[in-house]
Amino acid sequence: MPSKRTRLIAGNWKMNNDVPAAKELAEALVEKVPASDSVEVVICPPTIDLACTSHKIAESAIKLGGQNVYWEEKGAYTGETSCGMLKSVNAEYCIIGHSERRDYFHETDEDINKKAKALMAAGITPISCCGESLEVREAGTHVAFVVDQIKKDTEGLTITDPSKYVVAYEPIWAIGTGKTATAADAQEVCGAIRATLAEIFGQETADGIRILYGGSAKPENIAGFLAEEDVDGALVGGASLKADDFAAMVEKAAE
Ligand code: PEP
């Protein structure tokens, strides 16, 4: 049965591109990324680039996302970005719980859960990341590890529109390493994620939630991941910084 879920290709620029470089990449993406009803395309630049990127993509089908958010509305939280600030630049998505934030900035599942609740209350779709380390993968406990993350990250969430909550499965050992999981590896965990979401929110809601794969995804391997039943798109790091590669990935997802 063909999936009812619209595919999603999201680019995570991480801490790359100053304002002039962001404008240049956004312009190239507007020119090269094909518009398609069957794929939603999101780019997530650094916070400093959100306003100029928003302006550049305004007339295109490309949507904007943040890379992080803080759950409080405003106040003395130096260096943080609120949901309202993301909305003011027309961001419709926001990555939360990326493994780099969990590892380097000590974000916990409790933090990620608070961020998801704040974003959803503000009408911004979280792209909530999960994934295991190499150590966990080698111990063979990766499915249980990710299921536990999903349970903690979604605790107390109400999902009324399943297209407005996205999960990204990103095995840490495959991020930025050039080492990809196999399509079967991705399906094993993405299938377990959907089953967990079904236990929590019911099958119908779980069937509407997009689950992305992330970890050295590129034009050469994306089709294999997308062929899997529970993989609905990709969260792309390195390859999202090259307009030709990112456009090629969107093209493959639209096929
Ligand atoms: C990411 O950072 O979300 C990611 C998947 O990076 P890369 O594609 O470079 O592995």
Short mmCIF file of N, CA and C in Angstrom, two decimals, residues 88-247:
data_model
loop_
_atom_site.label_atom_id
_atom_site.label_comp_id
_atom_site.label_asym_id
_atom_site.label_seq_id
_atom_site.Cartn_x
_atom_site.Cartn_y
_atom_site.Cartn_z
N SER A 88 8.60 34.62 13.85
CA SER A 88 8.72 35.96 13.26
C SER A 88 9.51 35.94 11.95
N VAL A 89 10.26 34.85 11.71
CA VAL A 89 10.96 34.74 10.42
C VAL A 89 10.30 33.66 9.54
N ASN A 90 9.09 33.27 9.93
CA ASN A 90 8.30 32.29 9.17
C ASN A 90 8.89 30.88 9.20
N ALA A 91 9.57 30.55 10.28
CA ALA A 91 10.04 29.16 10.40
C ALA A 91 8.84 28.28 10.73
N GLU A 92 8.72 27.19 9.99
CA GLU A 92 7.60 26.26 10.20
C GLU A 92 8.05 24.99 10.89
N TYR A 93 9.36 24.78 10.94
CA TYR A 93 9.93 23.55 11.53
C TYR A 93 11.05 23.93 12.49
N CYS A 94 11.40 23.01 13.37
CA CYS A 94 12.61 23.21 14.18
C CYS A 94 13.17 21.85 14.59
N ILE A 95 14.45 21.66 14.34
CA ILE A 95 15.14 20.45 14.79
C ILE A 95 15.29 20.54 16.31
N ILE A 96 15.03 19.45 17.00
CA ILE A 96 15.32 19.39 18.44
C ILE A 96 16.00 18.06 18.74
N GLY A 97 16.83 18.09 19.76
CA GLY A 97 17.44 16.83 20.22
C GLY A 97 18.48 16.25 19.30
N HIS A 98 19.08 17.09 18.45
CA HIS A 98 20.15 16.56 17.60
C HIS A 98 21.24 15.98 18.50
N SER A 99 21.89 14.92 18.04
CA SER A 99 22.88 14.26 18.90
C SER A 99 24.04 15.19 19.26
N GLU A 100 24.32 16.16 18.36
CA GLU A 100 25.40 17.11 18.70
C GLU A 100 24.99 17.99 19.87
N ARG A 101 23.72 18.32 19.95
CA ARG A 101 23.24 19.11 21.09
C ARG A 101 23.17 18.25 22.34
N ARG A 102 22.79 17.00 22.16
CA ARG A 102 22.76 16.11 23.34
C ARG A 102 24.19 15.91 23.87
N ASP A 103 25.14 15.69 22.96
CA ASP A 103 26.50 15.38 23.39
C ASP A 103 27.27 16.61 23.87
N TYR A 104 27.31 17.66 23.03
CA TYR A 104 28.18 18.80 23.35
C TYR A 104 27.53 19.79 24.32
N PHE A 105 26.18 19.85 24.28
CA PHE A 105 25.51 20.86 25.11
C PHE A 105 24.63 20.21 26.19
N HIS A 106 24.84 18.92 26.37
CA HIS A 106 24.22 18.18 27.48
C HIS A 106 22.71 18.27 27.52
N GLU A 107 22.06 18.31 26.36
CA GLU A 107 20.59 18.33 26.36
C GLU A 107 20.06 16.98 26.77
N THR A 108 19.01 17.01 27.56
CA THR A 108 18.42 15.76 28.05
C THR A 108 17.09 15.50 27.34
N ASP A 109 16.58 14.28 27.52
CA ASP A 109 15.27 13.97 26.94
C ASP A 109 14.19 14.88 27.54
N GLU A 110 14.37 15.25 28.79
CA GLU A 110 13.40 16.15 29.43
C GLU A 110 13.40 17.52 28.74
N ASP A 111 14.59 18.02 28.41
CA ASP A 111 14.69 19.30 27.69
C ASP A 111 13.99 19.18 26.33
N ILE A 112 14.26 18.08 25.65
CA ILE A 112 13.73 17.88 24.30
C ILE A 112 12.20 17.81 24.34
N ASN A 113 11.70 17.16 25.37
CA ASN A 113 10.25 17.07 25.56
C ASN A 113 9.65 18.47 25.78
N LYS A 114 10.31 19.30 26.56
CA LYS A 114 9.80 20.67 26.81
C LYS A 114 9.85 21.48 25.52
N LYS A 115 10.89 21.30 24.74
CA LYS A 115 11.02 22.03 23.47
C LYS A 115 9.90 21.61 22.51
N ALA A 116 9.62 20.31 22.45
CA ALA A 116 8.56 19.82 21.56
C ALA A 116 7.22 20.44 21.96
N LYS A 117 6.95 20.47 23.25
CA LYS A 117 5.67 21.02 23.72
C LYS A 117 5.56 22.51 23.38
N ALA A 118 6.65 23.25 23.59
CA ALA A 118 6.63 24.69 23.30
C ALA A 118 6.43 24.93 21.80
N LEU A 119 7.14 24.17 20.98
CA LEU A 119 7.03 24.34 19.53
C LEU A 119 5.61 24.03 19.06
N MET A 120 5.07 22.92 19.54
CA MET A 120 3.74 22.53 19.08
C MET A 120 2.68 23.54 19.52
N ALA A 121 2.85 24.08 20.71
CA ALA A 121 1.91 25.11 21.18
C ALA A 121 2.00 26.35 20.29
N ALA A 122 3.19 26.59 19.72
CA ALA A 122 3.39 27.77 18.87
C ALA A 122 3.06 27.48 17.40
N GLY A 123 2.70 26.24 17.10
CA GLY A 123 2.38 25.90 15.71
C GLY A 123 3.60 25.66 14.84
N ILE A 124 4.72 25.30 15.46
CA ILE A 124 5.94 24.97 14.71
C ILE A 124 6.15 23.45 14.84
N THR A 125 6.49 22.82 13.73
CA THR A 125 6.63 21.35 13.73
C THR A 125 8.02 20.94 14.21
N PRO A 126 8.09 20.17 15.30
CA PRO A 126 9.41 19.69 15.73
C PRO A 126 9.91 18.59 14.80
N ILE A 127 11.22 18.59 14.55
CA ILE A 127 11.87 17.43 13.93
C ILE A 127 12.72 16.87 15.07
N SER A 128 12.18 15.88 15.76
CA SER A 128 12.77 15.43 17.01
C SER A 128 13.73 14.26 16.74
N CYS A 129 15.01 14.49 17.05
CA CYS A 129 16.04 13.51 16.70
C CYS A 129 16.27 12.48 17.80
N CYS A 130 16.58 11.29 17.38
CA CYS A 130 16.93 10.23 18.31
C CYS A 130 17.99 9.37 17.61
N GLY A 131 18.63 8.51 18.35
CA GLY A 131 19.63 7.63 17.71
C GLY A 131 20.67 7.19 18.71
N GLU A 132 21.28 6.06 18.40
CA GLU A 132 22.20 5.43 19.34
C GLU A 132 23.66 5.67 18.97
N SER A 133 24.53 5.54 19.95
CA SER A 133 25.98 5.61 19.73
C SER A 133 26.48 4.28 19.18
N LEU A 134 27.73 4.29 18.74
CA LEU A 134 28.34 3.06 18.23
C LEU A 134 28.41 1.99 19.33
N GLU A 135 28.69 2.45 20.54
CA GLU A 135 28.79 1.52 21.67
C GLU A 135 27.46 0.77 21.88
N VAL A 136 26.37 1.53 21.82
CA VAL A 136 25.04 0.92 22.01
C VAL A 136 24.74 -0.01 20.84
N ARG A 137 25.06 0.43 19.64
CA ARG A 137 24.82 -0.40 18.44
C ARG A 137 25.59 -1.72 18.56
N GLU A 138 26.84 -1.61 18.98
CA GLU A 138 27.66 -2.83 19.06
C GLU A 138 27.20 -3.76 20.18
N ALA A 139 26.56 -3.18 21.18
CA ALA A 139 26.02 -4.02 22.28
C ALA A 139 24.70 -4.68 21.85
N GLY A 140 24.16 -4.23 20.71
CA GLY A 140 22.93 -4.84 20.19
C GLY A 140 21.67 -4.34 20.90
N THR A 141 21.78 -3.22 21.65
CA THR A 141 20.62 -2.72 22.40
C THR A 141 20.03 -1.45 21.76
N HIS A 142 20.36 -1.24 20.47
CA HIS A 142 19.97 0.02 19.82
C HIS A 142 18.46 0.23 19.74
N VAL A 143 17.70 -0.83 19.49
CA VAL A 143 16.25 -0.65 19.35
C VAL A 143 15.66 -0.23 20.70
N ALA A 144 16.04 -0.92 21.76
CA ALA A 144 15.52 -0.57 23.09
C ALA A 144 15.95 0.84 23.48
N PHE A 145 17.17 1.21 23.11
CA PHE A 145 17.69 2.55 23.45
C PHE A 145 16.84 3.64 22.78
N VAL A 146 16.58 3.46 21.48
CA VAL A 146 15.83 4.48 20.74
C VAL A 146 14.36 4.50 21.19
N VAL A 147 13.80 3.35 21.45
CA VAL A 147 12.41 3.29 21.93
C VAL A 147 12.29 4.08 23.25
N ASP A 148 13.28 3.93 24.10
CA ASP A 148 13.27 4.65 25.38
C ASP A 148 13.35 6.17 25.14
N GLN A 149 14.19 6.58 24.19
CA GLN A 149 14.28 8.02 23.87
C GLN A 149 12.91 8.53 23.39
N ILE A 150 12.29 7.77 22.49
CA ILE A 150 10.98 8.18 21.94
C ILE A 150 9.95 8.34 23.06
N LYS A 151 9.92 7.39 23.98
CA LYS A 151 8.94 7.46 25.08
C LYS A 151 9.18 8.71 25.92
N LYS A 152 10.44 9.00 26.22
CA LYS A 152 10.74 10.17 27.06
C LYS A 152 10.49 11.48 26.29
N ASP A 153 10.86 11.50 25.02
CA ASP A 153 10.75 12.74 24.25
C ASP A 153 9.30 13.11 23.94
N THR A 154 8.41 12.11 23.95
CA THR A 154 7.00 12.39 23.61
C THR A 154 6.09 12.40 24.84
N GLU A 155 6.67 12.26 26.02
CA GLU A 155 5.84 12.14 27.22
C GLU A 155 4.88 13.33 27.38
N GLY A 156 3.59 13.02 27.48
CA GLY A 156 2.60 14.08 27.71
C GLY A 156 2.28 14.93 26.50
N LEU A 157 2.79 14.56 25.32
CA LEU A 157 2.48 15.34 24.10
C LEU A 157 1.09 14.99 23.61
N THR A 158 0.40 15.98 23.06
CA THR A 158 -0.87 15.72 22.39
C THR A 158 -0.62 15.98 20.91
N ILE A 159 -0.86 14.96 20.09
CA ILE A 159 -0.66 15.15 18.65
C ILE A 159 -2.03 15.10 17.98
N THR A 160 -2.50 16.26 17.55
CA THR A 160 -3.81 16.28 16.89
C THR A 160 -3.65 16.14 15.38
N ASP A 161 -2.56 16.69 14.85
CA ASP A 161 -2.29 16.55 13.42
C ASP A 161 -0.93 15.85 13.28
N PRO A 162 -0.94 14.57 12.88
CA PRO A 162 0.32 13.82 12.85
C PRO A 162 1.34 14.35 11.84
N SER A 163 0.89 15.15 10.89
CA SER A 163 1.87 15.72 9.94
C SER A 163 2.68 16.83 10.61
N LYS A 164 2.29 17.19 11.83
CA LYS A 164 2.97 18.31 12.51
C LYS A 164 3.91 17.83 13.63
N TYR A 165 4.29 16.58 13.56
CA TYR A 165 5.32 16.07 14.48
C TYR A 165 6.17 15.11 13.68
N VAL A 166 7.47 15.35 13.66
CA VAL A 166 8.38 14.54 12.82
C VAL A 166 9.46 13.96 13.72
N VAL A 167 9.82 12.71 13.46
CA VAL A 167 10.93 12.07 14.17
C VAL A 167 12.07 11.86 13.17
N ALA A 168 13.30 12.10 13.60
CA ALA A 168 14.45 11.78 12.74
C ALA A 168 15.30 10.74 13.47
N TYR A 169 15.45 9.60 12.85
CA TYR A 169 16.33 8.56 13.42
C TYR A 169 17.73 8.76 12.83
N GLU A 170 18.66 9.12 13.71
CA GLU A 170 20.02 9.39 13.25
C GLU A 170 21.01 8.60 14.11
N PRO A 171 21.44 7.44 13.63
CA PRO A 171 22.45 6.72 14.39
C PRO A 171 23.72 7.57 14.47
N ILE A 172 24.19 7.83 15.68
CA ILE A 172 25.28 8.80 15.88
C ILE A 172 26.54 8.38 15.12
N TRP A 173 26.78 7.09 15.04
CA TRP A 173 27.98 6.58 14.37
C TRP A 173 27.94 6.83 12.85
N ALA A 174 26.79 7.24 12.33
CA ALA A 174 26.68 7.48 10.89
C ALA A 174 26.61 8.97 10.55
N ILE A 175 26.65 9.84 11.56
CA ILE A 175 26.51 11.28 11.30
C ILE A 175 27.87 11.90 10.99
N GLY A 176 27.97 12.43 9.78
CA GLY A 176 29.18 13.15 9.38
C GLY A 176 30.41 12.27 9.27
N THR A 177 30.21 10.96 9.28
CA THR A 177 31.35 10.04 9.27
C THR A 177 31.56 9.41 7.90
N GLY A 178 30.55 9.55 7.04
CA GLY A 178 30.61 8.88 5.75
C GLY A 178 30.15 7.43 5.87
N LYS A 179 29.96 6.98 7.11
CA LYS A 179 29.52 5.60 7.36
C LYS A 179 27.99 5.61 7.40
N THR A 180 27.34 4.95 6.48
CA THR A 180 25.87 4.96 6.54
C THR A 180 25.37 3.66 7.13
N ALA A 181 24.20 3.77 7.73
CA ALA A 181 23.49 2.55 8.12
C ALA A 181 22.99 1.93 6.81
N THR A 182 22.71 0.65 6.81
CA THR A 182 22.07 0.08 5.63
C THR A 182 20.59 0.46 5.67
N ALA A 183 19.93 0.31 4.54
CA ALA A 183 18.50 0.60 4.52
C ALA A 183 17.77 -0.32 5.50
N ALA A 184 18.24 -1.55 5.61
CA ALA A 184 17.60 -2.49 6.54
C ALA A 184 17.82 -2.06 8.00
N ASP A 185 19.02 -1.53 8.30
CA ASP A 185 19.27 -1.00 9.66
C ASP A 185 18.28 0.12 9.97
N ALA A 186 18.12 1.02 9.00
CA ALA A 186 17.22 2.16 9.20
C ALA A 186 15.79 1.68 9.40
N GLN A 187 15.37 0.73 8.58
CA GLN A 187 14.00 0.22 8.69
C GLN A 187 13.76 -0.47 10.03
N GLU A 188 14.74 -1.22 10.49
CA GLU A 188 14.56 -1.92 11.78
C GLU A 188 14.19 -0.92 12.88
N VAL A 189 14.95 0.19 12.94
CA VAL A 189 14.70 1.14 14.02
C VAL A 189 13.48 2.01 13.71
N CYS A 190 13.33 2.45 12.45
CA CYS A 190 12.17 3.30 12.11
C CYS A 190 10.87 2.53 12.32
N GLY A 191 10.88 1.23 12.03
CA GLY A 191 9.69 0.39 12.27
C GLY A 191 9.38 0.32 13.76
N ALA A 192 10.43 0.20 14.57
CA ALA A 192 10.23 0.13 16.03
C ALA A 192 9.74 1.48 16.56
N ILE A 193 10.22 2.56 15.94
CA ILE A 193 9.76 3.90 16.36
C ILE A 193 8.26 4.03 16.06
N ARG A 194 7.85 3.59 14.86
CA ARG A 194 6.42 3.72 14.52
C ARG A 194 5.58 2.85 15.46
N ALA A 195 6.06 1.67 15.76
CA ALA A 195 5.29 0.79 16.66
C ALA A 195 5.16 1.44 18.05
N THR A 196 6.23 2.11 18.48
CA THR A 196 6.19 2.78 19.79
C THR A 196 5.21 3.95 19.75
N LEU A 197 5.26 4.72 18.65
CA LEU A 197 4.33 5.85 18.51
C LEU A 197 2.88 5.34 18.48
N ALA A 198 2.67 4.15 17.89
CA ALA A 198 1.32 3.57 17.85
C ALA A 198 0.85 3.19 19.24
N GLU A 199 1.77 2.66 20.05
CA GLU A 199 1.41 2.31 21.44
C GLU A 199 1.01 3.56 22.21
N ILE A 200 1.71 4.65 21.95
CA ILE A 200 1.47 5.88 22.73
C ILE A 200 0.26 6.66 22.20
N PHE A 201 0.22 6.83 20.88
CA PHE A 201 -0.77 7.75 20.30
C PHE A 201 -1.87 7.06 19.49
N GLY A 202 -1.76 5.75 19.30
CA GLY A 202 -2.73 5.03 18.46
C GLY A 202 -2.17 4.86 17.06
N GLN A 203 -2.64 3.80 16.38
CA GLN A 203 -2.09 3.45 15.07
C GLN A 203 -2.31 4.54 14.02
N GLU A 204 -3.50 5.13 14.04
CA GLU A 204 -3.80 6.11 12.99
C GLU A 204 -2.86 7.32 13.07
N THR A 205 -2.63 7.79 14.27
CA THR A 205 -1.70 8.92 14.45
C THR A 205 -0.28 8.50 14.06
N ALA A 206 0.13 7.33 14.53
CA ALA A 206 1.48 6.84 14.20
C ALA A 206 1.67 6.72 12.70
N ASP A 207 0.63 6.30 12.00
CA ASP A 207 0.73 6.13 10.55
C ASP A 207 0.86 7.47 9.81
N GLY A 208 0.53 8.56 10.49
CA GLY A 208 0.61 9.87 9.84
C GLY A 208 1.89 10.63 10.18
N ILE A 209 2.67 10.10 11.12
CA ILE A 209 3.90 10.80 11.55
C ILE A 209 5.04 10.45 10.60
N ARG A 210 5.74 11.48 10.09
CA ARG A 210 6.91 11.22 9.24
C ARG A 210 8.11 10.82 10.10
N ILE A 211 8.79 9.77 9.67
CA ILE A 211 10.03 9.34 10.32
C ILE A 211 11.15 9.45 9.27
N LEU A 212 12.15 10.26 9.59
CA LEU A 212 13.25 10.49 8.65
C LEU A 212 14.45 9.66 9.05
N TYR A 213 15.29 9.35 8.07
CA TYR A 213 16.60 8.76 8.37
C TYR A 213 17.64 9.87 8.23
N GLY A 214 18.64 9.88 9.08
CA GLY A 214 19.74 10.83 8.94
C GLY A 214 21.05 10.18 9.30
N GLY A 215 22.08 10.50 8.54
CA GLY A 215 23.41 9.94 8.80
C GLY A 215 24.09 9.65 7.48
N SER A 216 24.89 10.66 7.00
CA SER A 216 25.61 10.52 5.74
C SER A 216 24.70 10.16 4.57
N ALA A 217 23.48 10.68 4.59
CA ALA A 217 22.58 10.49 3.44
C ALA A 217 23.08 11.38 2.30
N LYS A 218 23.03 10.85 1.09
CA LYS A 218 23.51 11.60 -0.08
C LYS A 218 22.75 11.16 -1.32
N PRO A 219 22.98 11.83 -2.46
CA PRO A 219 22.21 11.47 -3.65
C PRO A 219 22.34 9.99 -4.02
N GLU A 220 23.52 9.41 -3.77
CA GLU A 220 23.77 8.02 -4.17
C GLU A 220 23.03 6.99 -3.31
N ASN A 221 22.68 7.34 -2.07
CA ASN A 221 22.09 6.30 -1.23
C ASN A 221 20.67 6.59 -0.77
N ILE A 222 20.15 7.77 -1.09
CA ILE A 222 18.85 8.14 -0.51
C ILE A 222 17.70 7.24 -0.98
N ALA A 223 17.76 6.82 -2.24
CA ALA A 223 16.64 6.02 -2.77
C ALA A 223 16.47 4.73 -1.98
N GLY A 224 17.59 4.13 -1.57
CA GLY A 224 17.52 2.88 -0.81
C GLY A 224 16.79 3.07 0.51
N PHE A 225 17.05 4.18 1.19
CA PHE A 225 16.36 4.44 2.46
C PHE A 225 14.88 4.69 2.24
N LEU A 226 14.60 5.49 1.20
CA LEU A 226 13.20 5.87 0.95
C LEU A 226 12.34 4.69 0.50
N ALA A 227 13.00 3.64 0.03
CA ALA A 227 12.24 2.46 -0.40
C ALA A 227 11.70 1.68 0.80
N GLU A 228 12.22 1.97 1.99
CA GLU A 228 11.78 1.25 3.19
C GLU A 228 10.42 1.78 3.67
N GLU A 229 9.62 0.86 4.17
CA GLU A 229 8.24 1.18 4.54
C GLU A 229 8.10 2.32 5.55
N ASP A 230 8.98 2.35 6.53
CA ASP A 230 8.81 3.34 7.60
C ASP A 230 9.77 4.51 7.51
N VAL A 231 10.44 4.66 6.39
CA VAL A 231 11.34 5.81 6.20
C VAL A 231 10.64 6.79 5.24
N ASP A 232 10.35 7.98 5.76
CA ASP A 232 9.54 8.94 4.99
C ASP A 232 10.34 10.14 4.49
N GLY A 233 11.64 10.05 4.61
CA GLY A 233 12.45 11.17 4.14
C GLY A 233 13.80 11.14 4.81
N ALA A 234 14.50 12.27 4.73
CA ALA A 234 15.86 12.30 5.28
C ALA A 234 16.15 13.63 5.95
N LEU A 235 16.94 13.56 7.02
CA LEU A 235 17.55 14.75 7.60
C LEU A 235 18.99 14.72 7.12
N VAL A 236 19.36 15.76 6.38
CA VAL A 236 20.63 15.75 5.64
C VAL A 236 21.57 16.81 6.19
N GLY A 237 22.76 16.42 6.58
CA GLY A 237 23.75 17.39 7.06
C GLY A 237 24.65 17.84 5.93
N GLY A 238 25.81 17.19 5.81
CA GLY A 238 26.83 17.59 4.84
C GLY A 238 26.31 17.85 3.43
N ALA A 239 25.49 16.94 2.93
CA ALA A 239 25.03 17.08 1.54
C ALA A 239 24.01 18.21 1.36
N SER A 240 23.52 18.78 2.47
CA SER A 240 22.58 19.90 2.32
C SER A 240 23.31 21.22 2.08
N LEU A 241 24.63 21.19 2.19
CA LEU A 241 25.42 22.41 1.98
C LEU A 241 25.80 22.61 0.52
N LYS A 242 25.50 21.59 -0.30
CA LYS A 242 25.80 21.71 -1.73
C LYS A 242 24.47 21.70 -2.47
N ALA A 243 24.16 22.80 -3.14
CA ALA A 243 22.84 22.94 -3.76
C ALA A 243 22.56 21.80 -4.74
N ASP A 244 23.57 21.40 -5.52
CA ASP A 244 23.34 20.34 -6.51
C ASP A 244 22.99 19.02 -5.83
N ASP A 245 23.71 18.69 -4.77
CA ASP A 245 23.45 17.43 -4.07
C ASP A 245 22.07 17.43 -3.40
N PHE A 246 21.77 18.55 -2.75
CA PHE A 246 20.48 18.62 -2.04
C PHE A 246 19.33 18.55 -3.05
N ALA A 247 19.48 19.28 -4.16
CA ALA A 247 18.44 19.25 -5.20
C ALA A 247 18.30 17.84 -5.77
#
